[in-house]
XYZ file of C-alpha atoms in Angstrom:
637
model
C 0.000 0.000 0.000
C 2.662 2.700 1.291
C 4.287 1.587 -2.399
C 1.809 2.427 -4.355
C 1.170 6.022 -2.701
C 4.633 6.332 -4.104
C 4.642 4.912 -7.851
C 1.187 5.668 -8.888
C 1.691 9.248 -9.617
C 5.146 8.280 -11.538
C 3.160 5.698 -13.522
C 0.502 8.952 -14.233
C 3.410 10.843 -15.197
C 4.879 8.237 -17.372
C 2.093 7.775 -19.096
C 0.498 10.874 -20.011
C 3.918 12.336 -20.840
C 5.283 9.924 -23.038
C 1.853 7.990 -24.031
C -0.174 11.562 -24.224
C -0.480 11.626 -27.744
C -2.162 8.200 -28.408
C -4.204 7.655 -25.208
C -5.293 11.591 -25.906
C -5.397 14.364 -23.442
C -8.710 13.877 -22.101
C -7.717 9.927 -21.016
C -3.973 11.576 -19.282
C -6.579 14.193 -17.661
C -8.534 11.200 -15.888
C -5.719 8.930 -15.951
C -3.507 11.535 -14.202
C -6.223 12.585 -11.628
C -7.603 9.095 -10.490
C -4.048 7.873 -9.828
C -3.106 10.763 -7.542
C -6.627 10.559 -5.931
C -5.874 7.089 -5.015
C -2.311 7.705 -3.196
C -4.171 10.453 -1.111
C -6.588 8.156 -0.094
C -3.898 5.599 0.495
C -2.409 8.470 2.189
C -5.487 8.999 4.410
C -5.574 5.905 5.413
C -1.662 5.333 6.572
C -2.491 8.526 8.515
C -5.225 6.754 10.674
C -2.722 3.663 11.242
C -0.527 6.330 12.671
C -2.412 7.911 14.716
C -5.037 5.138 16.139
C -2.225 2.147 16.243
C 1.070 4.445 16.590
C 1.926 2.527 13.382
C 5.664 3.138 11.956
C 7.756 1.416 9.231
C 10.767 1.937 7.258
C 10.206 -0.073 3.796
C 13.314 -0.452 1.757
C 12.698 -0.453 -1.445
C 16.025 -1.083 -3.089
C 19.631 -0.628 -2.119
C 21.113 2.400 -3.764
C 24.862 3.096 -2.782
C 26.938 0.166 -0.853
C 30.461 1.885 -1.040
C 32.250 1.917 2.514
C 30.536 3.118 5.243
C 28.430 4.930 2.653
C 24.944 2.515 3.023
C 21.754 4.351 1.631
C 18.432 2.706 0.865
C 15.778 3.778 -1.460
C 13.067 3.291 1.297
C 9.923 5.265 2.960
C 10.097 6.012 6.315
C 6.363 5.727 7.748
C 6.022 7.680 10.746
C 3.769 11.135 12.238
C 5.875 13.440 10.485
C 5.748 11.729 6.707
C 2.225 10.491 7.487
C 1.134 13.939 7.829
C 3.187 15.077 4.565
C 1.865 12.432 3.038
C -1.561 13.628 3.174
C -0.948 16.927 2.986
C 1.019 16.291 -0.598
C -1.418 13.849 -2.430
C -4.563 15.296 -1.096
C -4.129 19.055 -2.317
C -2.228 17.920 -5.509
C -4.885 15.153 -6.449
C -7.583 18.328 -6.043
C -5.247 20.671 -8.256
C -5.293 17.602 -10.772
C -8.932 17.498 -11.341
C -9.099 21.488 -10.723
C -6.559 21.627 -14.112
C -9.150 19.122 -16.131
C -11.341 22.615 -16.372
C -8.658 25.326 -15.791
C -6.401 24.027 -18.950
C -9.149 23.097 -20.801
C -8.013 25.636 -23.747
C -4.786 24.778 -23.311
C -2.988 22.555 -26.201
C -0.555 20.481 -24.388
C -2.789 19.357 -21.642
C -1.366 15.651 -21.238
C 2.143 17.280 -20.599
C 1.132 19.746 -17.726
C -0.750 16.758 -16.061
C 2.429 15.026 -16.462
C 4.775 17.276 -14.695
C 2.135 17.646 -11.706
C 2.227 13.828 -11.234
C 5.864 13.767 -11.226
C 6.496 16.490 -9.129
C 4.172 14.731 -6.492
C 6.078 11.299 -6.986
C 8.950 13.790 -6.591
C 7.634 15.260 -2.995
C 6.526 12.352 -2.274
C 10.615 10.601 -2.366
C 11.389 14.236 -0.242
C 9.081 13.277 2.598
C 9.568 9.814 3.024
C 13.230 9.287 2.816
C 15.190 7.921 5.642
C 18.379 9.398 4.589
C 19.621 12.754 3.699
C 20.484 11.740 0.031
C 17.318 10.591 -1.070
C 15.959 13.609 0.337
C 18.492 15.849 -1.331
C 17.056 13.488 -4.381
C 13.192 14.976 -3.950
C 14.866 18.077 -3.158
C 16.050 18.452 -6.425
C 13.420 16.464 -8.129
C 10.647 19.221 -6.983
C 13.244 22.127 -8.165
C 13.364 20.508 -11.659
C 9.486 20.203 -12.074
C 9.396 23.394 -10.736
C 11.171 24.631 -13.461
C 9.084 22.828 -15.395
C 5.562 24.142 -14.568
C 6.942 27.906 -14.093
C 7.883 28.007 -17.551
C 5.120 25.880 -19.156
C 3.844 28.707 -21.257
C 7.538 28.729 -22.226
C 6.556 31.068 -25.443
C 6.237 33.717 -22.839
C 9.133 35.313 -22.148
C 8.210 36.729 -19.127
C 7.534 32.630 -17.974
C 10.971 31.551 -18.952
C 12.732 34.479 -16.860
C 10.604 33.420 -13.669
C 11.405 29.620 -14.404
C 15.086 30.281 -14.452
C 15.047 32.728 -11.670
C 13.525 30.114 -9.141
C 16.180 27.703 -11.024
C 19.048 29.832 -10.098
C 17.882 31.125 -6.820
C 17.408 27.637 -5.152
C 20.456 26.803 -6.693
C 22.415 28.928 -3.983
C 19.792 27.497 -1.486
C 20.723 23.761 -2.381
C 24.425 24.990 -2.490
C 24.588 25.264 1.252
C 22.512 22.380 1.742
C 24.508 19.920 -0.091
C 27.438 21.750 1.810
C 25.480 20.848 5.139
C 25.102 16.856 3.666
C 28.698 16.688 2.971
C 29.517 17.742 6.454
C 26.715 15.639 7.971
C 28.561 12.613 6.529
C 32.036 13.820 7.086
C 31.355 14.173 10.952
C 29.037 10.686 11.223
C 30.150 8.469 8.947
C 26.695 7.701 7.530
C 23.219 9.854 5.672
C 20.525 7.877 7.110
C 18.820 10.167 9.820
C 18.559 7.438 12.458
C 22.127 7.308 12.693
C 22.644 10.492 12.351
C 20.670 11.930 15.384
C 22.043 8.883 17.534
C 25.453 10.292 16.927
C 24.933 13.868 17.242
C 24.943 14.080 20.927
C 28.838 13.605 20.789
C 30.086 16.032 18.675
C 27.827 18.991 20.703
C 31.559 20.161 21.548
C 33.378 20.056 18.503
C 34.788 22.755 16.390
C 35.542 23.650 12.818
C 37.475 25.958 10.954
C 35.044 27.228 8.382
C 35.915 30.078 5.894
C 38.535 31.269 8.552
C 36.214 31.409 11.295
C 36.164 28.481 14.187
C 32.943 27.321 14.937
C 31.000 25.011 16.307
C 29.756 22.008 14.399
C 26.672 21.423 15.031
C 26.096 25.001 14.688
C 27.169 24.514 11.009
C 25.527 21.820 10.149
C 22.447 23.384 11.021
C 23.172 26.811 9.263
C 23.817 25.087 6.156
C 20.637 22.472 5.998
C 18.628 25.677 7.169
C 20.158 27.720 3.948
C 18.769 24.780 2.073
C 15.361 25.656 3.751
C 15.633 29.402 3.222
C 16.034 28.940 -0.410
C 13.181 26.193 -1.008
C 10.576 28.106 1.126
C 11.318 31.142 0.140
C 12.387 32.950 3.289
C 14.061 36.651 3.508
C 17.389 37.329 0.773
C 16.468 33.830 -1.245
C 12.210 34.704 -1.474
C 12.649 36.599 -4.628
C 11.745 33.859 -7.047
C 8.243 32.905 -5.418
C 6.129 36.071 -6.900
C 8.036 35.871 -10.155
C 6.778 32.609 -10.156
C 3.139 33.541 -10.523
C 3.991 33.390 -14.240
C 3.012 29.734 -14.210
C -0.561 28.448 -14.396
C -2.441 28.989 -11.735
C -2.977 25.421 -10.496
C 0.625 25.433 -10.482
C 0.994 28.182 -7.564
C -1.615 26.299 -5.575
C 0.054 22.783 -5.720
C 3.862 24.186 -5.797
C 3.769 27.533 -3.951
C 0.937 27.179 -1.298
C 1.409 23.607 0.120
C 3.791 21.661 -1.131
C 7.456 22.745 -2.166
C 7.823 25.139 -0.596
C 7.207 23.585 2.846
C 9.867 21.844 2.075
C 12.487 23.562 4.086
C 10.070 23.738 6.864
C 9.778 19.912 6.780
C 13.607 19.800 6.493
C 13.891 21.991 10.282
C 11.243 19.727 11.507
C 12.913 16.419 10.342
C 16.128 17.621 12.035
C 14.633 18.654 14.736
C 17.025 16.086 16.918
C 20.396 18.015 15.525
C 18.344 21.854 15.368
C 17.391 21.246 19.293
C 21.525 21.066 20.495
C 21.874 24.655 18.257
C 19.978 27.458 19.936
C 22.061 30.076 18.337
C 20.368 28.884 14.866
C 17.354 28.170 16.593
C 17.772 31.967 17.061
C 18.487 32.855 13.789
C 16.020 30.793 11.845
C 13.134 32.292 14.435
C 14.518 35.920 13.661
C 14.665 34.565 9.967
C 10.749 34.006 10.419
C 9.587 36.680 12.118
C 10.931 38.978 9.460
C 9.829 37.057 6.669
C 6.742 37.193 7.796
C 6.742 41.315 8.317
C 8.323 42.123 5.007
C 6.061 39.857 3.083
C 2.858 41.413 4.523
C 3.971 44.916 3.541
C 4.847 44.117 0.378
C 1.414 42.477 0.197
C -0.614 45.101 0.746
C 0.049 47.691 -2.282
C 0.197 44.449 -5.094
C -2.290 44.534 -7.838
C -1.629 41.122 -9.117
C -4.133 38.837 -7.566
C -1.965 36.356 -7.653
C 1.486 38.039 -6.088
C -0.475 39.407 -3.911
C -0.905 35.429 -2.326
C 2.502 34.702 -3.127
C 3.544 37.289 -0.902
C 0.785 35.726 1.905
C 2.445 32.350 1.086
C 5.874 33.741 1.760
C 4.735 35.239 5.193
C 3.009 32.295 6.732
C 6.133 30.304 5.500
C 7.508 33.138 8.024
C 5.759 32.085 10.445
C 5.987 28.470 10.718
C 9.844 29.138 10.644
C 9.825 31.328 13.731
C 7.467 28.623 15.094
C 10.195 26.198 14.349
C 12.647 28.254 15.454
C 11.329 28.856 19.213
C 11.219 25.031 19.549
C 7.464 24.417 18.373
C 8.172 22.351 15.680
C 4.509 20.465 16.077
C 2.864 23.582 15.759
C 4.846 24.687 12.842
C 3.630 21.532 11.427
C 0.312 22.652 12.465
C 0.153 25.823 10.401
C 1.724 23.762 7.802
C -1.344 21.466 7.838
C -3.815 24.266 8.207
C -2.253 26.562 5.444
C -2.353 23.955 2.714
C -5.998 23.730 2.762
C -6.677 27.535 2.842
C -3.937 28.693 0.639
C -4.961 26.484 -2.166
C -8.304 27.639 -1.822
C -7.321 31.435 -2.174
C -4.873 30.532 -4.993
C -7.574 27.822 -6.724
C -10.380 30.282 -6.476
C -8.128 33.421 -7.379
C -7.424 30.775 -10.833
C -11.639 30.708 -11.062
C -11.602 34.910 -10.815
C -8.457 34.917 -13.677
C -11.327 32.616 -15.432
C -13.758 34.221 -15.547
C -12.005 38.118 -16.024
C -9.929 35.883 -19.256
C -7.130 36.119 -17.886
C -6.610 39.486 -16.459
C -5.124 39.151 -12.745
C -4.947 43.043 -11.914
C -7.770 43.473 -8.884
C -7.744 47.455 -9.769
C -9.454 46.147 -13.050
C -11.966 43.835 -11.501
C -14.762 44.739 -8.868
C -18.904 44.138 -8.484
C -18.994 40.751 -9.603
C -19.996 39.198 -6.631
C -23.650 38.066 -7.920
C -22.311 36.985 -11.191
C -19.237 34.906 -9.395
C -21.660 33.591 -5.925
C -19.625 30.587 -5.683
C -16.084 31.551 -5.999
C -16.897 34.596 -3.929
C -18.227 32.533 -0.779
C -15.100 30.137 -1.679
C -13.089 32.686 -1.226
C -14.099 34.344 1.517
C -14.183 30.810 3.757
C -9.942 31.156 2.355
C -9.613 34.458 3.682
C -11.566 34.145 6.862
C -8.905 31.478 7.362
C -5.943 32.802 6.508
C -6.116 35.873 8.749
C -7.275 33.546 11.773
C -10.699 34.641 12.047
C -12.378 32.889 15.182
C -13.143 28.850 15.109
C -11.454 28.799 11.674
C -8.410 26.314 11.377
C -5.924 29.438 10.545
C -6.608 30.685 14.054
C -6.175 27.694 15.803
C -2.514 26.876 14.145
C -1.336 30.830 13.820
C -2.316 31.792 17.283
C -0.804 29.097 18.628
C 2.371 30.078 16.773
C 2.063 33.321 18.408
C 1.206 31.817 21.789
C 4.097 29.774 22.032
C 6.682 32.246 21.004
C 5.741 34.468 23.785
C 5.691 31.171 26.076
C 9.300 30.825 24.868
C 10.227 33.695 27.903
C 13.064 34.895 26.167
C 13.407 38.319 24.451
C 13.613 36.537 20.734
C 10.687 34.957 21.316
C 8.818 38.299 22.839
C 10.003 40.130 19.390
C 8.756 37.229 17.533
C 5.389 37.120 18.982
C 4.894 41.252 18.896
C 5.651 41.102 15.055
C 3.255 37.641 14.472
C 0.291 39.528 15.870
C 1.188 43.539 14.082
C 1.788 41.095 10.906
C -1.392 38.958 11.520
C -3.020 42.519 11.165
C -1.669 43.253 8.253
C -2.646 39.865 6.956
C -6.042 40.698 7.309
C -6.289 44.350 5.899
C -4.346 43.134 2.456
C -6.813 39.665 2.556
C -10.023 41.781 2.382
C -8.461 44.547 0.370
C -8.261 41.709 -2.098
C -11.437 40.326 -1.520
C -13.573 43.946 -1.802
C -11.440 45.134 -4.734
C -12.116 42.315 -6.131
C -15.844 41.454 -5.958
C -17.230 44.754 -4.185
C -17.372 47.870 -5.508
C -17.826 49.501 -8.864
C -16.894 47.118 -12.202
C -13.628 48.733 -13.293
C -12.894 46.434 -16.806
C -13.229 47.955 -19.386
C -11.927 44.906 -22.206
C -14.998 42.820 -20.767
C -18.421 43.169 -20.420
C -19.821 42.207 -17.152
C -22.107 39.908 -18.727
C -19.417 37.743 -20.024
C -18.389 37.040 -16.415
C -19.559 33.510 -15.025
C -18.513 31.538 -12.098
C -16.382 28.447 -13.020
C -17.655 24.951 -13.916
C -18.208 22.113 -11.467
C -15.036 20.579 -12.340
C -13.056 23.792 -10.905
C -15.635 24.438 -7.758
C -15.906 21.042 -6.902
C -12.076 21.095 -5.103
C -12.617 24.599 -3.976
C -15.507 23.175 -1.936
C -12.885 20.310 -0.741
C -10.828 22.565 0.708
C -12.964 24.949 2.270
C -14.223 22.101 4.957
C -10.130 21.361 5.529
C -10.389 25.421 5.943
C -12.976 25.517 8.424
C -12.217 22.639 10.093
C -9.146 21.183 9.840
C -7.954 23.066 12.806
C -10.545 22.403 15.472
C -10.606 18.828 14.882
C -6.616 18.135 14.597
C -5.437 20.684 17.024
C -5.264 18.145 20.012
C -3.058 15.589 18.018
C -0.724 18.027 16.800
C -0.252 20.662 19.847
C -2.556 19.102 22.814
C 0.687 18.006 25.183
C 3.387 19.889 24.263
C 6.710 18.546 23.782
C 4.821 15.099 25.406
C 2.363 14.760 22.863
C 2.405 11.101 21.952
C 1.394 11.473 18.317
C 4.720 12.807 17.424
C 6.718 10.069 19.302
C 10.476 10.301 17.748
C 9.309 12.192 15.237
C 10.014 15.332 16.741
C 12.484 15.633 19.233
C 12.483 18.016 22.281
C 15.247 17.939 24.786
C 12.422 20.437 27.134
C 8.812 19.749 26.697
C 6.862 22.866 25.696
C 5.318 25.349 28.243
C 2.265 23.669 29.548
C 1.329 27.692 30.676
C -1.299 29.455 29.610
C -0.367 32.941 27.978
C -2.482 36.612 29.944
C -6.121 36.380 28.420
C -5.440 39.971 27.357
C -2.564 38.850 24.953
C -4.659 35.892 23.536
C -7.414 38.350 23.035
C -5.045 40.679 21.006
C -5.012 38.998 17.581
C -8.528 38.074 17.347
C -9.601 41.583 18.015
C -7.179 43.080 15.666
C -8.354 40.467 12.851
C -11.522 41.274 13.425
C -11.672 45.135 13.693
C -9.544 45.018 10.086
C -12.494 44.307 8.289
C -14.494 47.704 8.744
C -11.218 49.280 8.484
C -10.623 47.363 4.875
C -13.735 47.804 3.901
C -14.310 51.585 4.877
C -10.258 51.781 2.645
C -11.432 49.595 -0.443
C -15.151 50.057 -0.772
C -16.141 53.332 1.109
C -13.367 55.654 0.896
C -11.407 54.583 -2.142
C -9.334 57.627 -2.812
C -8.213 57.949 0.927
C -5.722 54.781 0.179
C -4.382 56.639 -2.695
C -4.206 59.701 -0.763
C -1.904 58.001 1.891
C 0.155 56.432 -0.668
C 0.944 60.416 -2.049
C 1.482 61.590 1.235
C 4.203 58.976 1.725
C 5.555 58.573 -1.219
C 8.651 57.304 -0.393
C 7.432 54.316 1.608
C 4.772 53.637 -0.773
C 7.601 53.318 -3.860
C 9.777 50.985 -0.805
C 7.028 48.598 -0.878
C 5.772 48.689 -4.320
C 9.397 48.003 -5.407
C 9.566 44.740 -2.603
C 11.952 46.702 -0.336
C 14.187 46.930 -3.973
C 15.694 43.681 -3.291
C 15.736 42.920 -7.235
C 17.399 45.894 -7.945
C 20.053 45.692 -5.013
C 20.847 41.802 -6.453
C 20.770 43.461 -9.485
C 23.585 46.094 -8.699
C 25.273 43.750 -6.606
C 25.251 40.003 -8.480
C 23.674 40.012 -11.824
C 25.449 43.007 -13.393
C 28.861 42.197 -12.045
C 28.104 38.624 -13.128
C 27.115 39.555 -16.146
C 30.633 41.573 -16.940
C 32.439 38.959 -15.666
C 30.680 36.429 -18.054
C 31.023 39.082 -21.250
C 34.816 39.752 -20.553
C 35.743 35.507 -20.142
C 33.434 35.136 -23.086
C 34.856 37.722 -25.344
C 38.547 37.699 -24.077
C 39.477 34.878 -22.274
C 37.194 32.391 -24.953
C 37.237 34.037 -28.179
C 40.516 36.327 -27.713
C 42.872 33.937 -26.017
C 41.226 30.047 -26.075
C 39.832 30.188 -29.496
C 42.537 32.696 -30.770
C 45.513 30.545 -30.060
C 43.845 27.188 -30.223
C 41.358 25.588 -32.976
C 40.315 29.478 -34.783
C 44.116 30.570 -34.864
C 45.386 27.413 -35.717
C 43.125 27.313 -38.736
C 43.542 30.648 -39.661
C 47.264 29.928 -39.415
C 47.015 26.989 -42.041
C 44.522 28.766 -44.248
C 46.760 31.537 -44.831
C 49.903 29.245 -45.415
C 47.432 27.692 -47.967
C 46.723 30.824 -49.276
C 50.533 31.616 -49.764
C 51.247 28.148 -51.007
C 48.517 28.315 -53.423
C 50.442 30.970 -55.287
C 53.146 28.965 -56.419
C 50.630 26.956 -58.635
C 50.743 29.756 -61.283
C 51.163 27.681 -64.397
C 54.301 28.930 -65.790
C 56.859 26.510 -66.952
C 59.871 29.057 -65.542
C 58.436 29.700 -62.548
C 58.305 25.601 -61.614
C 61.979 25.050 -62.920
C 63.196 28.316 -60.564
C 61.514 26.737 -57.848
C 62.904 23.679 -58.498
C 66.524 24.994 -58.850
C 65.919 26.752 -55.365
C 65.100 23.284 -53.940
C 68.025 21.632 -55.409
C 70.242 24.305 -54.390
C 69.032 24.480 -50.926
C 69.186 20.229 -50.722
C 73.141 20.702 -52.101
C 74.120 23.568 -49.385
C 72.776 21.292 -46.396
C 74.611 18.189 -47.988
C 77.494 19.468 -48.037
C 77.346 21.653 -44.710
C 76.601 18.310 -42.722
């Protein structure tokens, strides 16, 4: 069984990508779809052995490398942490399959995108159930390439093709310091596979390396590097700026890839090493400092988008924020919590944001969109069950997992975790009044297109609603009814087992009732405030935005990280490239090697080729120069 949740999406992908064109697109469509539906329910399933029989397993599937003490298995590991994965992986992607049967209807190379979605979930899939490091840095790899793949589908747009290589190159110096962090794991232990690993790690708490000039400690290294790895898949602050370029990819793309699946990848990674991360508080520190202002700068830069979709990229990139800052106070269950939580509300906004791009024909600026909340009913109450989630409106599953974030952060007594837990609830604000700016700009108001009649505008058909309505119930209640198992006992909760590791349980305190008041108050007095901004009082945001115009043009421009990596990396790199290109290639390899060599012979030919004149005294001169030049050497030697 916990085979076949692995294969049967490669055997999709196999099929519809290189059998596509004879089985036909509608057969890869269903094909595709059932396939991944049956691994999550496979998935399902596995989860309720864990959790009602404590069932765990490690199934090796093949042996891989045997060289030395190098010993790695292709395997799954079956336990809480890659049961919970599991579901979380096949369940939204199986729903983004059949949501794609209607989205990419029009489109001409259906049996190809259904394809790469079934092997980047075989792909995932390897990531979350290895029991080593390698065949993790395998699905780490394997969901960058498809990645690639589905950013830059529409690859005749060049706009697609720059986003697809950006998110290349960017995780590339991501999976850099990962692989660096593998290398060292392996170095120090002798082995990859994590259960040998963690065993060992307890004895080299005391060690030191020299690294770059700089002694430090090793553990502390190994976790900086595996959580550079993490900052680069899940887009955290200095390595986030491929996720909104990535919007250039269908939209079923940014639901499956950039809402619940890669990039919780790093956050996975933090939680899977939780046993090594736990013996590191100084990175601990950092990653939680890492977090919390991921989370901030991603909100601001959220709430003056226009691009529907950006504008949930950005959303994505701050909850990432705050499961990291979750992780990095030591509440690695609740981090897996909001992990849970967000995949089922943040592929509904992205899903139903795909239905809005619908039915506006593919126009994704809100500012040209408005009143069509009678013609769109469904997507519209779809959507709003997303957003009442996301900013952790009462009884709703986001404010069960984000709160708790908060909570425990200011549990955590120290003055990170006070910083982290002031910013989480002034950024859960935020969250709100950018989540119903989108909403009442988007359906409210006066229609503002002026390409489409608002006639033309319908809401989706059942194919696309049908897993918008999925995910809504994991949105309302996937929080109340899993919050027990995931946080109920702290750092003793028995559904985790060695899972998770904490060398302290958790605060068993309960925070002031004033401070767990705080958030749900300030989410809930943002919507008049939104609504008196974006529906009342429209010019007043553009009023504040020309008052300060300075901070406005900061945030419209993302805090001009693309331009400073553009000052700082890409032109230099770009010089760099030109003048080993131009000199050092053409100039100096090509010049004096296979170019100048031929250019050497071609002009002795040239010269030669003048001696072949044709006249009868110019041969027997030539001759008598020979024979004269044969004489003097004869009788020199």
């Amino acid at each position: 069984m916990e085979i076949s949740i692995l294969f049967l999406p490669l055997i999709a992908s196999i099929i519809s990508g290189f059998f596509g064109k004879y089985i036909g697109d509608r057969n890869s469509e269903i094909l595709t779809s059932v396939f991944v539906s049956i691994s999550a329910i496979l998935s399902i399933f596995v989860l309720y052995q864990v959790i009602a029989n404590q069932y765990e397993e490690n199934i090796v599937i093949a042996t891989w490398i045997n060289s030395g003490s190098l010993d790695v298995n292709w395997s799954m590991l079956i336990d809480p942490l890659s049961a919970v994965m599991l579901v979380v992986v096949t369940s939204v992607s199986s729903l983004v399959h059949i949501y794609s049967i209607g989205y990419m209807s029009h489109d001409p190379h259906k049996s190809r995108f259904m394809a790469y979605l079934s092997l980047f979930t075989f792909a995932m899939l390897m990531l979350v159930t290895s029991d080593n490091f390698i065949q993790l840095f395998f699905g780490w790899e394997g969901v960058g390439l498809c990645s690639y793949f589905l950013i830059g589908f529409w690859f005749k747009k060049e706009s697609a093709n720059a986003a697809a290589i950006k998110a290349f190159v960017v995780n590339r110096v991501g999976d850099f310091g990962f692989a660096l962090g593998i290398f060292l794991i392996f170095y120090l232990f002798g082995t990859v596979n994590y259960s040998e690993v963690f065993q060992q790690v307890p004895s080299v708490i005391d060690k030191n390396l020299l690294f770059l000039g700089f002694e430090i400690k090793a553990i502390d290294l190994i976790c900086l590097l595996l959580f550079i790895g993490a900052m680069g898949k899940s887009a955290q602050i200095l390595l986030h700026t491929w996720l909104p370029d990535a919007m250039e990819g269908p939209t079923p793309v940014s639901a499956l890839i950039h809402a619940a699946t890669m990039v919780t990848a790093g956050v996975f990674l933090v939680v899977r090493c939780s046993p090594i991360y736990e013996y590191s508080p100084l990175i601990l520190n950092l990653i939680t400092i890492v977090g919390m202002m991921t989370a901030f700068f991603a909100a601001t830069v959220a709430l003056v988008q226009t691009d529907i979709k950006k504008i949930i990229a950005y959303s994505t990139c701050s909850q990432l924020g705050y499961m990291f800052f979750a992780a990095g106070v030591g509440a690695y269950n609740v981090a897996m919590f909001h992990l849970f939580t967000h995949a089922f509300f943040k592929a509904l906004l992205f899903l139903g944001s795909g239905s809005v791009i619908h039915a506006f024909k593919d126009e994704q600026n809100i500012n040209n969109m408005g009143g069509v909340w009678k013609k769109l009913p469904y997507t519209y109450a779809l959507m709003i069950i997303g957003t009442l989630a996301l900013t952790g409106f009462p009884f709703l599953s986001g404010f069960y997992s984000k709160d708790a974030i908060i909570e425990f952060a200011y549990l955590k007594g120290n003055t990170t975790g006070y910083y982290a837990a002031g910013i989480g609830i002034f950024t859960a604000f935020l969250t709100s009044i950018y989540s119903w700016r989108l909403i009442f700009k988007t359906f409210h108001g006066k229609y503002n297109n002026k390409d489409i009649d608002i006639k033309e505008t319908h809401d989706s058909p059942l194919v696309m609603l049908l897993p918008l309505v999925i995910l809504a119930i994991g949105a309302i209640f996937a929080g109340y009814l899993f919050q027990d198992l995931f946080v109920g006992h702290g750092g003793d909760n028995y559904f985790w087992a060695n899972s998770i590791k904490f060398l302290e349980p958790l605060s068993s305190e309960h925070p002031p009732m004033w401070f767990l008041l705080l958030t749900p108050c300030l989410v809930l007095l943002s919507i008049p405030i939104a609504y008196y901004l974006f529906v009342k009082n429209k010019e007043l945001p553009n009023q504040i935005a020309n008052i300060n115009k300075p901070l406005y043009n900061f945030l419209i421009n993302k805090w001009y990280f693309d331009e400073l990596y553009e000052f700082i990396f890409i032109r230099p790199s770009k010089k760099i490239g030109l003048f080993l290109w131009k000199f050092c290639d053409v100039k100096l390899i090509d010049g004096f090697g296979p170019d100048g060599i031929s250019l050497f012979i071609k002009k002795c030919s040239i010269k030669a080729s003048k001696f072949q004149s044709g006249f009868i005294y110019q041969y027997a001169f030539i001759m008598l120069l020979g024979f004269s030049a044969l004489l003097t050497f004869l009788i020199i030697r």
